[in-house]
Amino acid sequence: MSIIYTPQKYKLADKPMENFIDPEEINEILATHQQPSMQQVNEVIAKSMQKQRLSLQDTAILLNANEPEMVDTIKSAARQLKEQVYGKRIVLFAPLYVGNLCINDCTYCGFRSTNKKQERITLGKQDIIDQVKALEDTGHKRLILVYGEHPRYDAQFIAETVKMVYGVKHKNGEIRRVNINAAPLDIEGYKIVKEAGIGTYQIFQETYHKPTYEKVHLKGTKKHFEWRLAGLDRAQEAGIDDVGIGALFGLYDWRFEAMGLVRHVNHFEAVYNVGPHTISFPRIQSASGFEVDKRYEVSDTDFTKLVAVLRLAVPYTGLILTAREPGYIRDEILQYGVSQIDGGTNIEMKGYTSHKEQQDLDHEQFEICDDRSLNEVMEELVEDGYIPSFCTACYRLNRTGEHFMEFSVPGFIKRFCQPNAILTLAEYLEDYAPPATKEKGYKLIEDSLKDYEDERFKTKLVERLGRIQAGERDLYF
Ligand code: SAM
Ligand code: SF4
C-alpha cells in the first residue's frame, strides 16, 4: 500500500493518516496513576528487569512516583538494567552543522527564519572537507549532519553532502557512519538519502502536545504536526528502518512528553515490528533572541528521573544525551542508561576550524553547556570505567536492524559490541590520545579482557589489538 503525503493531506492509501497521539488518553492515564504505591513501583520495575517494554500505564506509574525512596529504586533499577543490556560501552559522535538556512519559524530556535541576527551559512564542498578533517584529527568516526529546513537542502543535497563526508580521509582518519538530523522528507526523498549510505535518520517531534506544537511552530512546513509525526513512518516505507525520535523538553509538561515518546515507540513496534533505534530528550536552551519559558522547565531532579524512567520503559532503545547538558548531569545520567553522547562538540557554523573561545549565539542554533574536547570526554569516561566506542560494524556489515541483532542474539554484546568498542578505543589511543589518556585507556582494556572467560575468543581479540598497534586499522568482529 503506498502512502500519499503532502503537508496538508495525510493519507495512507485512502484511509486518513492516524494521529496516534491521543492527548486525552495520555492525560487520563497520567491522572489515574497519580501517587502510586511502592508496591506498584516495584511491580513495574520487575517487568522492566525482565526486559519487557512498559505500557503507557506502567510508564505513568514511574513518572508519577515522587517519594525519594521510589526515585532511588527507579534509578538503581535503571543502572542495573543498563549494565545488563548495554554493558560498559558508550558510543561517541559529533554533530556537524551543514547549513542554517530555514523557512520555518520555530520560536525556540536561533535558525528561525524571522531571526535576522543569524548569519546564514551553507557549507560548500571545501568547507565540508575542512570541518571533517578537523573532526577526524580529534579521533571522531561517527557524525550526525544537521540541516535547517530549506528548499536548498533537499534530499539530493543531503545525499551529496553525506557522500562528501564519507570521502574525506585524513591520515588514519575517516568517518564510518553518517547520521542525519534534518527536516522530514517524502518517500522518494528518503530513498535518495538511503542510497547515500546514511545510518540513522533523526526527527524530533519537539512536543507531542498538538496545541503547544501549533503555538511554537509559526511558519513553514514544520507547522504541520501530522506531517512531522508521520515523518519517520515515511522513512520506514522508503526502507530506512534505522530511525531516531525525540522531544524537546521544556515546551510542555515533561511527563506528557515522556508518554508521547513511549507511545511513538509503541506505534513503530506495532506497525513495523521494530522500534526506533534511538530516543533523544534535549532540554531546551537559550538561543539567539530566545529565553527559555520557566513554566515548563525540567529541573535537574526531574530530568535525571526522566532518563531513568525512559531506560526502564524501553530497555532496547538507545538513549542519546548531548552537550546541551552540563558535564555533571551527563556524568550522573550516563549511569541510568544513556548509550550515546557527543564529545568535542562545536555547533557554530564552520566551528571546528574557527577555534573560538566563546559561543556566539548569533552564529549557532542554541547554547551548549559542555564544551569539553573529545579527549577530555574520553579520558573521563575511561576513568569512570566506561569503554568509549566508535564502533560502526553492524551498520557496515549490513547487520540491519542492528538493535534487533544486539538484543535478540544471545551473547551478541559480549562477542561483538564490547570487543569492537575495545578495538576502536585502541585505534583512538594509538592515533589521537595524549600519553596520559593512552596509559589509562590501555589499563582499561587490560581490565576488560579479564572479563573474557572464553580463551579462544580472547586470543583472537588480543591478536587484533596487536595488529592495531602494528598499524592496521578498521578491524572488527
Ligand atoms: N531543522 C530540522 C528540524 O527542525 O527538524 C533539523 C534539526 S534542528 C537543526 C535540530 C534540533 O535542535 C531540533 O529538532 C530541536 O529539537 C533542537 N533545538 C532547536 N532549538 C533548540 C534549543 N533552543 N535548545 C535545545 N534544542 C533545540
Ligand atoms: Fe529551522 Fe529546525 Fe530551527 Fe525549526 S528547529 S527553525 S526547522 S532549524
Coordinates of C-alpha atoms and ligand atoms in Angstrom, one line a residue:
M1 CA 0.0 0.0 0.0
S2 CA 1.5 3.3 -1.0
I3 CA 1.4 6.4 1.2
I4 CA 0.4 9.7 -0.2
Y5 CA 1.6 12.6 1.8
T6 CA 1.6 16.3 1.4
P7 CA 1.8 18.7 4.4
Q8 CA -2.0 19.3 4.0
K9 CA -3.1 15.8 3.3
Y10 CA -2.0 12.9 5.3
K11 CA -3.3 9.7 3.8
L12 CA -2.4 6.0 3.9
A13 CA -3.9 5.0 0.5
D14 CA -7.4 6.2 1.0
K15 CA -7.6 5.9 4.8
P16 CA -6.8 9.1 6.7
M17 CA -3.4 9.0 8.4
E18 CA -3.8 8.1 12.0
N19 CA -2.6 10.6 14.5
F20 CA -1.7 8.0 17.1
I21 CA -1.1 10.6 19.8
D22 CA -4.3 11.0 21.8
P23 CA -3.8 13.7 24.4
E24 CA -6.9 12.7 26.3
E25 CA -5.7 9.2 26.6
I26 CA -2.3 10.3 27.8
N27 CA -3.8 12.8 30.3
E28 CA -6.2 10.2 31.6
I29 CA -3.6 7.6 32.2
L30 CA -1.3 10.1 33.9
A31 CA -4.3 11.2 36.1
T32 CA -5.4 7.7 37.1
H33 CA -1.9 6.7 38.2
Q34 CA -1.1 9.5 40.5
Q35 CA 0.6 8.8 43.8
P36 CA 1.5 5.2 43.1
S37 CA 2.4 2.9 46.0
M38 CA 5.8 1.4 46.5
Q39 CA 4.4 -2.0 45.6
Q40 CA 3.1 -0.7 42.2
V41 CA 6.5 0.8 41.5
N42 CA 8.2 -2.4 42.4
E43 CA 5.8 -4.4 40.2
V44 CA 6.6 -2.2 37.2
I45 CA 10.3 -2.4 37.8
A46 CA 10.1 -6.2 37.9
K47 CA 8.6 -6.1 34.4
S48 CA 11.5 -3.9 33.2
M49 CA 14.0 -6.2 34.7
Q50 CA 12.5 -9.0 32.5
K51 CA 13.4 -6.6 29.6
Q52 CA 9.8 -6.1 28.7
R53 CA 8.8 -2.8 27.2
L54 CA 6.4 -1.0 29.5
S55 CA 2.9 0.0 28.8
L56 CA 1.7 3.6 29.0
Q57 CA 0.1 2.8 32.3
D58 CA 3.3 1.3 33.7
T59 CA 5.3 4.3 32.5
A60 CA 2.8 6.7 34.1
I61 CA 3.3 4.9 37.5
L62 CA 7.0 5.5 37.3
L63 CA 6.7 9.1 36.1
N64 CA 4.3 9.9 39.0
A65 CA 6.5 8.2 41.6
N66 CA 7.8 11.1 43.6
E67 CA 8.8 9.7 47.0
P68 CA 12.6 9.9 47.4
E69 CA 12.7 6.1 48.2
M70 CA 10.8 5.4 45.0
V71 CA 13.0 7.6 42.9
D72 CA 16.1 5.9 44.3
T73 CA 14.6 2.5 43.5
I74 CA 13.9 3.6 39.9
K75 CA 17.4 5.0 39.4
S76 CA 19.1 1.9 40.8
A77 CA 17.0 -0.4 38.7
A78 CA 17.8 1.7 35.6
R79 CA 21.5 1.5 36.5
Q80 CA 21.3 -2.3 36.8
L81 CA 19.3 -2.7 33.5
K82 CA 21.7 -0.5 31.6
E83 CA 24.6 -2.6 32.8
Q84 CA 22.8 -5.8 31.8
V85 CA 21.6 -4.6 28.4
Y86 CA 24.4 -2.4 27.2
G87 CA 27.5 -3.3 29.3
K88 CA 30.0 -0.6 29.8
R89 CA 30.1 0.8 26.3
I90 CA 29.3 4.5 25.5
V91 CA 29.2 5.4 21.8
L92 CA 30.7 8.7 20.8
F93 CA 29.7 11.0 18.0
A94 CA 29.9 14.7 16.9
P95 CA 27.3 17.0 15.3
L96 CA 28.3 18.8 12.1
Y97 CA 26.0 21.7 11.1
V98 CA 25.9 21.8 7.3
G99 CA 23.5 24.7 6.7
N100 CA 21.4 27.1 8.8
L101 CA 19.0 28.4 6.1
C102 CA 15.5 27.8 7.3
I103 CA 12.0 28.6 6.1
N104 CA 10.3 27.7 9.4
D105 CA 9.7 29.8 12.4
C106 CA 10.2 27.7 15.5
T107 CA 10.1 30.2 18.3
Y108 CA 12.8 28.5 20.3
C109 CA 15.5 28.1 17.6
G110 CA 18.2 30.5 16.6
F111 CA 17.9 29.5 13.0
R112 CA 14.2 30.5 12.7
S113 CA 13.5 32.5 9.6
T114 CA 12.4 35.6 11.5
N115 CA 15.8 35.8 13.3
K116 CA 17.5 38.5 11.3
K117 CA 20.6 38.4 13.5
Q118 CA 21.6 34.9 12.5
E119 CA 24.2 34.8 9.8
R120 CA 23.1 32.3 7.2
I121 CA 25.8 29.9 6.0
T122 CA 25.7 26.7 3.9
L123 CA 28.9 24.7 3.9
G124 CA 30.4 24.2 0.4
K125 CA 32.5 21.2 -0.6
Q126 CA 35.8 22.7 0.7
D127 CA 34.1 23.7 4.0
I128 CA 32.9 20.2 4.5
I129 CA 36.3 18.8 3.8
D130 CA 37.9 21.2 6.3
Q131 CA 35.4 20.5 9.0
V132 CA 35.5 16.8 8.6
K133 CA 39.3 16.7 8.5
A134 CA 39.3 18.7 11.8
L135 CA 36.9 16.2 13.3
E136 CA 38.9 13.2 12.1
D137 CA 42.0 14.8 13.6
T138 CA 40.5 14.6 17.0
G139 CA 39.5 10.9 16.5
H140 CA 35.8 11.0 15.5
K141 CA 34.4 8.2 13.3
R142 CA 30.7 8.9 13.6
L143 CA 29.0 12.2 12.7
I144 CA 25.4 13.5 12.7
L145 CA 24.9 16.0 10.0
V146 CA 22.4 18.8 10.9
Y147 CA 20.4 21.0 8.5
G148 CA 17.8 23.8 8.7
E149 CA 14.7 23.2 6.6
H150 CA 15.1 24.9 3.2
P151 CA 14.4 24.0 -0.4
R152 CA 18.1 24.2 -1.0
Y153 CA 18.6 21.3 1.5
D154 CA 16.6 18.7 -0.5
A155 CA 17.2 15.0 -0.5
Q156 CA 19.7 15.3 -3.3
F157 CA 21.7 17.9 -1.4
I158 CA 21.7 15.9 1.8
A159 CA 22.8 12.8 -0.1
E160 CA 25.6 14.7 -1.8
T161 CA 26.9 16.1 1.5
V162 CA 26.8 12.7 3.1
K163 CA 28.9 11.3 0.2
M164 CA 31.3 14.2 0.6
V165 CA 31.8 13.4 4.3
Y166 CA 32.4 9.7 3.6
G167 CA 35.0 10.7 1.0
V168 CA 37.2 12.7 3.4
K169 CA 40.1 10.5 4.6
H170 CA 42.9 12.2 6.5
K171 CA 45.9 10.5 8.0
N172 CA 44.4 7.4 9.7
G173 CA 41.0 9.2 10.0
E174 CA 37.8 8.5 8.2
I175 CA 34.1 8.9 9.0
R176 CA 32.5 5.5 9.1
R177 CA 28.9 6.4 9.9
V178 CA 26.9 9.5 9.0
N179 CA 23.6 10.0 10.7
I180 CA 21.1 12.8 9.7
N181 CA 19.1 15.3 11.7
A182 CA 17.0 17.2 9.1
A183 CA 13.5 18.0 8.1
P184 CA 11.1 15.2 7.3
L185 CA 11.2 14.1 3.7
D186 CA 8.8 12.4 1.3
I187 CA 9.2 8.7 0.5
E188 CA 11.2 9.4 -2.7
G189 CA 13.5 11.7 -0.8
Y190 CA 14.2 9.1 1.9
K191 CA 15.1 6.6 -0.9
I192 CA 17.7 9.1 -2.2
V193 CA 19.4 9.7 1.2
K194 CA 19.3 5.9 1.9
E195 CA 21.3 5.4 -1.3
A196 CA 24.0 7.6 0.1
G197 CA 24.6 5.2 2.9
I198 CA 23.2 7.1 5.9
G199 CA 23.0 5.5 9.3
T200 CA 20.1 6.8 11.5
Y201 CA 17.6 9.4 10.3
Q202 CA 16.5 11.5 13.3
I203 CA 13.5 13.7 13.6
F204 CA 12.4 15.1 16.9
Q205 CA 8.7 15.8 17.3
E206 CA 9.7 18.6 19.6
T207 CA 6.3 18.4 21.5
Y208 CA 3.7 15.7 21.3
H209 CA 1.1 18.2 22.6
K210 CA -0.5 19.5 19.4
P211 CA -1.9 22.8 20.9
T212 CA 1.6 23.6 22.1
Y213 CA 3.1 22.4 18.9
E214 CA 1.0 24.9 17.0
K215 CA 1.9 27.7 19.3
V216 CA 5.6 27.4 18.8
H217 CA 5.8 26.5 15.1
L218 CA 4.6 29.6 13.4
K219 CA 5.5 29.3 9.8
G220 CA 6.7 26.9 7.1
T221 CA 6.2 23.1 6.6
K222 CA 7.1 22.4 10.2
K223 CA 3.8 24.0 11.3
H224 CA 2.1 20.7 10.3
F225 CA 2.1 18.4 13.3
E226 CA 1.0 15.3 11.4
W227 CA 3.4 15.8 8.6
R228 CA 6.2 15.6 11.1
L229 CA 4.7 12.9 13.2
A230 CA 4.5 10.6 10.2
G231 CA 7.9 11.7 9.0
L232 CA 9.6 8.6 10.2
D233 CA 6.8 6.3 9.0
R234 CA 7.6 7.6 5.5
A235 CA 11.3 6.7 6.2
Q236 CA 10.2 3.2 7.1
E237 CA 8.1 3.0 3.9
A238 CA 11.2 4.0 2.0
G239 CA 13.3 1.2 3.6
I240 CA 15.1 3.2 6.3
D241 CA 14.4 1.1 9.4
D242 CA 17.0 2.9 11.5
V243 CA 15.3 6.0 12.8
G244 CA 15.6 8.2 15.9
I245 CA 12.8 10.0 17.7
G246 CA 13.0 12.8 20.2
A247 CA 11.2 15.5 22.2
L248 CA 12.4 18.9 23.1
F249 CA 11.8 19.1 26.9
G250 CA 10.7 22.5 28.2
L251 CA 8.0 23.3 25.7
Y252 CA 5.2 21.5 27.6
D253 CA 4.8 19.2 30.6
W254 CA 7.7 16.7 30.8
R255 CA 5.5 13.8 31.9
F256 CA 3.3 14.2 28.9
E257 CA 6.3 14.3 26.5
A258 CA 7.7 11.2 28.1
M259 CA 4.4 9.4 27.5
G260 CA 4.4 10.7 23.9
L261 CA 7.8 9.2 23.3
V262 CA 6.8 5.8 24.7
R263 CA 3.6 6.0 22.6
H264 CA 5.7 6.7 19.5
V265 CA 7.9 3.7 20.2
N266 CA 4.7 1.5 20.6
H267 CA 3.5 2.8 17.3
F268 CA 6.7 1.7 15.5
E269 CA 6.7 -1.7 17.2
A270 CA 3.0 -2.2 16.3
V271 CA 3.3 -1.1 12.7
Y272 CA 6.8 -2.0 11.6
N273 CA 7.7 -4.6 14.2
V274 CA 10.8 -2.7 15.1
G275 CA 11.1 0.2 17.5
P276 CA 13.2 3.3 16.8
H277 CA 16.9 2.9 17.2
T278 CA 17.3 5.9 19.5
I279 CA 15.5 8.4 21.6
S280 CA 16.8 11.9 22.2
F281 CA 15.5 14.1 25.0
P282 CA 17.2 17.5 24.7
R283 CA 16.3 20.1 27.3
I284 CA 15.6 23.5 25.7
Q285 CA 18.4 26.0 25.9
S286 CA 18.6 29.8 25.3
A287 CA 19.1 30.7 21.7
S288 CA 19.7 33.9 19.8
G289 CA 16.7 36.1 20.7
F290 CA 15.1 33.3 22.8
E291 CA 14.9 32.9 26.5
V292 CA 13.5 29.6 28.0
D293 CA 10.0 29.8 29.4
K294 CA 10.4 28.8 33.0
R295 CA 6.8 27.3 33.2
Y296 CA 7.8 24.0 31.7
E297 CA 11.4 24.0 32.7
V298 CA 12.5 20.5 33.7
S299 CA 14.6 20.6 36.9
D300 CA 17.7 18.5 37.2
T301 CA 15.9 16.3 39.7
D302 CA 13.0 15.6 37.3
F303 CA 15.4 15.3 34.3
T304 CA 17.6 12.6 35.9
K305 CA 14.4 10.7 36.9
L306 CA 13.0 11.0 33.4
V307 CA 16.1 9.4 31.9
A308 CA 15.9 6.5 34.4
V309 CA 12.2 6.0 33.6
L310 CA 12.8 6.0 29.8
R311 CA 15.6 3.4 30.3
L312 CA 13.1 1.2 32.2
A313 CA 10.2 1.9 29.8
V314 CA 12.1 1.0 26.5
P315 CA 15.0 -1.3 27.5
Y316 CA 16.2 -1.9 24.0
T317 CA 16.1 1.7 22.6
G318 CA 19.4 3.7 22.6
L319 CA 19.3 6.9 24.6
I320 CA 21.2 9.9 23.3
L321 CA 22.4 12.7 25.5
T322 CA 24.1 15.8 24.0
A323 CA 26.3 18.7 25.0
R324 CA 23.3 20.8 25.7
E325 CA 23.6 19.3 29.2
P326 CA 26.4 20.3 31.6
G327 CA 29.1 17.7 32.5
Y328 CA 27.7 16.9 36.0
I329 CA 24.3 16.0 34.5
R330 CA 25.9 13.9 31.9
D331 CA 28.0 12.1 34.5
E332 CA 25.0 11.3 36.6
I333 CA 22.7 10.1 33.8
L334 CA 25.3 8.0 32.0
Q335 CA 24.7 5.5 34.8
Y336 CA 21.0 5.3 34.2
G337 CA 21.1 4.2 30.6
V338 CA 22.4 6.7 28.1
S339 CA 24.2 4.8 25.4
Q340 CA 25.4 7.6 23.1
I341 CA 26.9 11.0 23.8
D342 CA 28.7 13.6 21.7
G343 CA 32.2 14.8 22.5
G344 CA 34.3 17.8 21.5
T345 CA 31.1 19.4 20.2
N346 CA 31.0 22.7 18.4
I347 CA 27.7 23.8 16.9
E348 CA 28.9 27.0 15.3
M349 CA 28.8 27.0 11.5
K350 CA 32.4 26.1 10.5
G351 CA 33.1 25.9 14.2
Y352 CA 35.6 23.0 14.1
T353 CA 38.1 25.1 12.4
S354 CA 37.5 28.5 13.9
H355 CA 38.6 27.7 17.5
K356 CA 36.7 30.5 19.2
E357 CA 36.9 30.6 23.0
Q358 CA 33.2 31.5 23.5
Q359 CA 29.9 30.7 21.8
D360 CA 28.3 33.4 19.7
L361 CA 24.6 32.7 19.7
D362 CA 24.0 34.7 16.5
H363 CA 26.1 32.1 14.7
E364 CA 24.6 29.0 16.2
Q365 CA 21.3 27.3 17.0
F366 CA 21.3 27.3 20.8
E367 CA 23.6 27.4 23.8
I368 CA 25.6 24.3 24.8
C369 CA 26.8 23.6 28.3
D370 CA 29.5 21.0 27.8
D371 CA 32.4 22.3 25.7
R372 CA 35.0 19.7 26.7
S373 CA 37.3 18.4 24.0
L374 CA 36.8 14.9 22.7
N375 CA 39.9 13.8 24.6
E376 CA 38.7 15.3 27.9
V377 CA 35.4 13.4 27.5
M378 CA 37.2 10.2 26.5
E379 CA 39.6 10.4 29.5
E380 CA 36.7 11.0 31.9
L381 CA 34.8 8.0 30.5
V382 CA 37.8 5.8 30.8
E383 CA 38.5 7.0 34.4
D384 CA 34.9 6.1 35.3
G385 CA 35.2 2.6 33.8
Y386 CA 33.2 3.1 30.6
I387 CA 34.5 1.9 27.3
P388 CA 34.2 4.7 24.8
S389 CA 33.2 3.2 21.4
F390 CA 33.4 4.4 17.8
C391 CA 32.1 1.1 16.5
T392 CA 30.2 1.1 13.3
A393 CA 30.5 -2.6 12.5
C394 CA 26.8 -3.7 12.4
Y395 CA 25.8 -1.0 10.1
R396 CA 28.7 -1.6 7.7
L397 CA 28.2 -5.4 7.7
N398 CA 24.6 -4.9 6.9
R399 CA 23.5 -6.4 10.1
T400 CA 20.4 -4.4 9.7
G401 CA 18.0 -3.6 12.5
E402 CA 21.2 -3.6 14.5
H403 CA 19.3 -3.0 17.7
F404 CA 17.4 -6.2 17.0
M405 CA 20.7 -8.1 16.4
E406 CA 22.3 -6.7 19.5
F407 CA 19.5 -7.7 21.8
S408 CA 18.0 -10.8 20.2
V409 CA 21.1 -12.8 19.6
P410 CA 22.3 -14.3 22.9
G411 CA 25.8 -13.1 23.8
F412 CA 25.9 -10.6 20.9
I413 CA 27.1 -7.7 23.0
K414 CA 29.9 -9.7 24.6
R415 CA 31.1 -11.2 21.2
F416 CA 30.6 -8.2 19.0
C417 CA 29.8 -4.9 20.7
Q418 CA 32.2 -4.9 23.6
P419 CA 35.2 -6.2 21.6
N420 CA 34.5 -3.7 18.8
A421 CA 34.4 -1.0 21.4
I422 CA 37.8 -2.1 22.6
L423 CA 39.3 -2.2 19.1
T424 CA 38.0 1.3 18.3
L425 CA 39.3 2.6 21.6
A426 CA 42.7 1.1 20.8
E427 CA 42.7 2.9 17.4
Y428 CA 41.9 6.1 19.2
L429 CA 44.7 5.6 21.8
E430 CA 47.2 4.8 19.1
D431 CA 46.3 7.7 16.8
Y432 CA 44.9 10.6 18.9
A433 CA 45.4 10.2 22.6
P434 CA 48.0 12.1 24.6
P435 CA 50.3 9.8 26.7
A436 CA 48.2 10.1 30.0
T437 CA 45.0 9.1 28.2
K438 CA 46.8 6.3 26.4
E439 CA 48.1 4.8 29.6
K440 CA 44.7 4.9 31.3
G441 CA 42.9 3.6 28.2
Y442 CA 45.2 0.5 27.8
K443 CA 44.8 -0.2 31.6
L444 CA 41.0 -0.2 31.0
I445 CA 41.4 -2.5 28.0
E446 CA 43.6 -4.9 30.1
D447 CA 41.0 -5.0 32.8
S448 CA 38.1 -5.5 30.3
L449 CA 40.0 -8.5 28.8
K450 CA 39.8 -10.2 32.2
D451 CA 36.0 -10.5 31.7
Y452 CA 36.6 -12.9 28.8
E453 CA 36.4 -16.5 30.0
D454 CA 36.4 -17.9 26.5
E455 CA 40.2 -18.2 26.0
R456 CA 39.9 -18.8 22.2
F457 CA 37.9 -15.6 21.7
K458 CA 40.2 -13.6 24.0
T459 CA 43.2 -14.8 22.0
K460 CA 41.5 -13.5 18.8
L461 CA 40.8 -10.2 20.4
V462 CA 44.3 -9.8 21.7
E463 CA 45.7 -10.7 18.3
R464 CA 43.6 -7.9 16.7
L465 CA 44.7 -5.5 19.3
G466 CA 48.3 -6.3 18.4
R467 CA 47.5 -5.7 14.7
I468 CA 46.1 -2.3 15.5
Q469 CA 49.3 -1.5 17.5
A470 CA 51.3 -2.6 14.5
G471 CA 49.4 0.0 12.3
E472 CA 46.4 -1.9 10.9
R473 CA 43.0 -0.1 11.2
D474 CA 39.3 -0.8 11.0
L475 CA 39.3 -4.3 12.4
Y476 CA 36.0 -5.6 13.8
F477 CA 34.0 -8.6 14.6
Ligands
SAM1 N1 15.8 21.8 11.1 C1 15.5 20.4 11.3 C2 14.4 20.2 12.2 O1 13.9 21.2 12.9 O2 13.9 19.1 12.3 C3 16.7 19.8 11.7 C4 17.1 19.7 13.1 S1 17.3 21.1 14.2 C5 18.6 21.9 13.4 C6 17.8 20.0 15.5 C7 17.0 20.0 16.7 O3 17.5 21.0 17.6 C8 15.5 20.3 16.7 O4 14.8 19.2 16.3 C9 15.2 20.8 18.1 O5 14.8 19.7 18.9 C10 16.6 21.2 18.6 N2 16.6 22.6 19.1 C11 16.2 23.7 18.4 N3 16.3 24.8 19.2 C12 16.7 24.3 20.4 C13 17.0 25.0 21.6 N4 16.8 26.3 21.8 N5 17.5 24.3 22.6 C14 17.7 22.9 22.5 N6 17.5 22.3 21.4 C15 17.0 22.9 20.3
SF4_2 FE1 14.5 25.6 11.3 FE2 14.9 23.2 12.6 FE3 15.4 25.6 13.8 FE4 12.9 24.9 13.3 S1 14.4 23.8 14.7 S2 13.8 27.0 12.9 S3 13.1 23.9 11.4 S4 16.4 24.7 12.0

